[in-house]
Amino acid sequence: MANLDRRNFLMGAGAAASAAVLAGCGSTSGSAAAGSATGSAAGSAAAAEPATSEAAQVTFEKGYLTVATGDPAWEPWVKNDDPASGEGFEAAVIYALADKLEFPKDTVKWVRTTFDEAYAPGDKDWDLNIQQVSITEERKQAVDFSPAYYRPTQSVIAKKDSDFASAKTIADLKDATFAVMVGTTAYDFVKDIVFGGDDSKIEQYNNNSDAVAALDAKQVDVLVTDTPQCVYMVQSEQVTDGVVVGQIPGTEDPDGLGIVLPKDSELTPYVTDAMNALLDDGTIDGLVQEWLKDYVGVPELTA
């Protein structure tokens, strides 16, 4: 496929991106996880002919799109911890974006990083990182972001036999000890909305797997994370005998979740154009309906 200038290269992908995707369709600590490829994706990408679009000339590995996600990657964001399948909301978003950027599916490589590595300053060995990273002004000092692809709320999980399982108001949770993943907006929302600025009853964990283990062991009373993930944790019994207590009011992410890019990446303008096109043509809304509609109907707690 012939290279196109940046203003016009999106036209070659056209509306076919949405149809192609719809038809096809946090993280361990430590740096060891970073750069470890997801098996089937790495193998297919290594054998694939490199993409030739203009965007493909400015990637970490020329002609290939290297995408990082969490380890593990939770549903409904990534199904069965297998982003190369294109199943799950964030995996599907990446393949829709790749198609719009004129990267064939087999030129997409997946690697794993911790959550905080996604937005840490410094050089990266990936082009994109997607694992529910909220766009904030502080993070934008260290990395670039795509336009927001989703704006989640935060919800509370408790054990069914907990004193907090029947909570209806924020006041009902004042005596609870909360588990959140380190570096997430869940910490900020719990500290500010539930405790009025106090964080003495908030325990932070390197990833949501550790937070779930703490809740199951009753080392904490409740867990807070994105609403879709809360629903999945309970439905799939990742949390044993758990219940989604309710959404915390006022926690819709105002700036939304963005795909992370290295600071001042040459790829950022292409990704910005492509994501805006996917938002404008309804592709992202379609993927929300496909992958998240069963995970968002949680009653809101009374403030």
Coordinates of C-alpha atoms in Angstrom, one line a residue, residues 181-291:
M181 CA -4.4 -0.6 43.0
V182 CA -1.4 1.7 43.5
G183 CA -1.2 4.7 41.1
T184 CA -4.9 4.6 40.1
T185 CA -7.6 7.2 40.3
A186 CA -9.5 4.8 42.6
Y187 CA -7.2 5.9 45.4
D188 CA -7.9 9.6 44.8
F189 CA -11.6 9.1 44.6
V190 CA -11.8 7.0 47.8
K191 CA -9.6 9.4 49.7
D192 CA -11.5 12.5 48.6
I193 CA -15.1 11.3 48.3
V194 CA -15.3 8.6 51.0
F195 CA -12.8 9.9 53.6
G196 CA -12.6 13.6 52.9
G197 CA -8.9 13.6 52.3
D198 CA -7.8 11.0 54.8
D199 CA -6.0 7.9 53.4
S200 CA -5.4 6.0 56.7
K201 CA -8.0 3.3 55.8
I202 CA -6.8 2.8 52.2
E203 CA -4.4 -0.1 51.4
Q204 CA -2.6 0.1 48.1
Y205 CA -1.6 -3.0 46.1
N206 CA 0.7 -3.5 43.1
N207 CA -2.1 -5.0 41.1
N208 CA -5.8 -5.9 41.3
S209 CA -4.9 -9.6 41.7
D210 CA -3.2 -8.8 45.0
A211 CA -6.1 -6.6 46.0
V212 CA -8.5 -9.4 45.3
A213 CA -6.4 -11.8 47.4
A214 CA -6.4 -9.3 50.3
L215 CA -10.2 -9.1 50.1
D216 CA -10.7 -12.8 49.9
A217 CA -8.4 -13.2 53.0
K218 CA -10.4 -10.5 54.8
Q219 CA -7.3 -8.4 55.2
V220 CA -9.5 -5.5 53.9
D221 CA -13.2 -4.9 53.9
V222 CA -13.9 -3.7 50.4
L223 CA -12.1 -3.3 47.0
V224 CA -12.6 -0.4 44.6
T225 CA -11.8 -0.4 40.9
D226 CA -13.4 0.4 37.5
T227 CA -17.1 -0.6 37.4
P228 CA -16.8 -3.0 34.5
Q229 CA -14.0 -4.8 36.2
C230 CA -15.9 -5.0 39.5
V231 CA -18.8 -6.7 37.8
Y232 CA -16.5 -9.1 36.0
M233 CA -14.7 -10.0 39.2
V234 CA -17.9 -10.9 40.9
Q235 CA -19.6 -12.7 38.0
S236 CA -16.5 -14.8 37.3
E237 CA -15.9 -15.4 41.0
Q238 CA -12.5 -13.9 40.9
V239 CA -13.7 -12.6 44.2
T240 CA -15.1 -15.6 46.1
D241 CA -18.7 -14.9 47.3
G242 CA -18.4 -11.3 46.4
V243 CA -21.0 -8.7 45.6
V244 CA -20.8 -5.3 43.8
V245 CA -22.1 -2.9 46.5
G246 CA -22.6 0.1 44.2
Q247 CA -21.0 2.9 42.2
I248 CA -19.3 5.7 44.1
P249 CA -21.0 8.9 43.1
G250 CA -19.0 11.5 41.3
T251 CA -16.3 9.1 40.0
E252 CA -16.9 9.3 36.3
D253 CA -13.5 9.9 34.9
P254 CA -13.7 13.5 33.6
D255 CA -10.7 13.2 31.2
G256 CA -11.3 9.5 30.5
L257 CA -9.0 6.6 29.8
G258 CA -6.3 7.2 27.1
I259 CA -3.8 5.0 25.2
V260 CA -0.3 5.9 26.4
L261 CA 2.5 6.8 24.1
P262 CA 6.1 7.8 24.9
K263 CA 6.5 11.5 25.4
D264 CA 6.7 13.5 22.2
S265 CA 6.3 10.3 20.1
E266 CA 6.3 10.8 16.4
L267 CA 3.3 8.4 16.3
T268 CA 1.1 10.6 18.6
P269 CA -0.4 12.8 15.8
Y270 CA -1.3 9.7 13.8
V271 CA -2.9 8.0 16.8
T272 CA -4.8 11.2 17.7
D273 CA -6.2 11.5 14.2
A274 CA -7.1 7.8 14.1
M275 CA -8.8 7.7 17.5
N276 CA -10.8 10.8 16.7
A277 CA -11.9 9.1 13.5
L278 CA -13.0 6.0 15.4
L279 CA -14.9 8.2 17.9
D280 CA -16.6 10.2 15.1
D281 CA -17.7 7.2 13.0
G282 CA -19.2 5.3 15.9
T283 CA -16.7 2.5 16.0
I284 CA -15.8 3.1 19.7
D285 CA -19.4 3.3 20.7
G286 CA -20.1 0.0 18.9
L287 CA -17.2 -1.6 20.8
V288 CA -18.6 -0.3 24.1
Q289 CA -21.9 -1.9 23.4
E290 CA -20.3 -5.1 22.3
W291 CA -18.0 -5.6 25.2

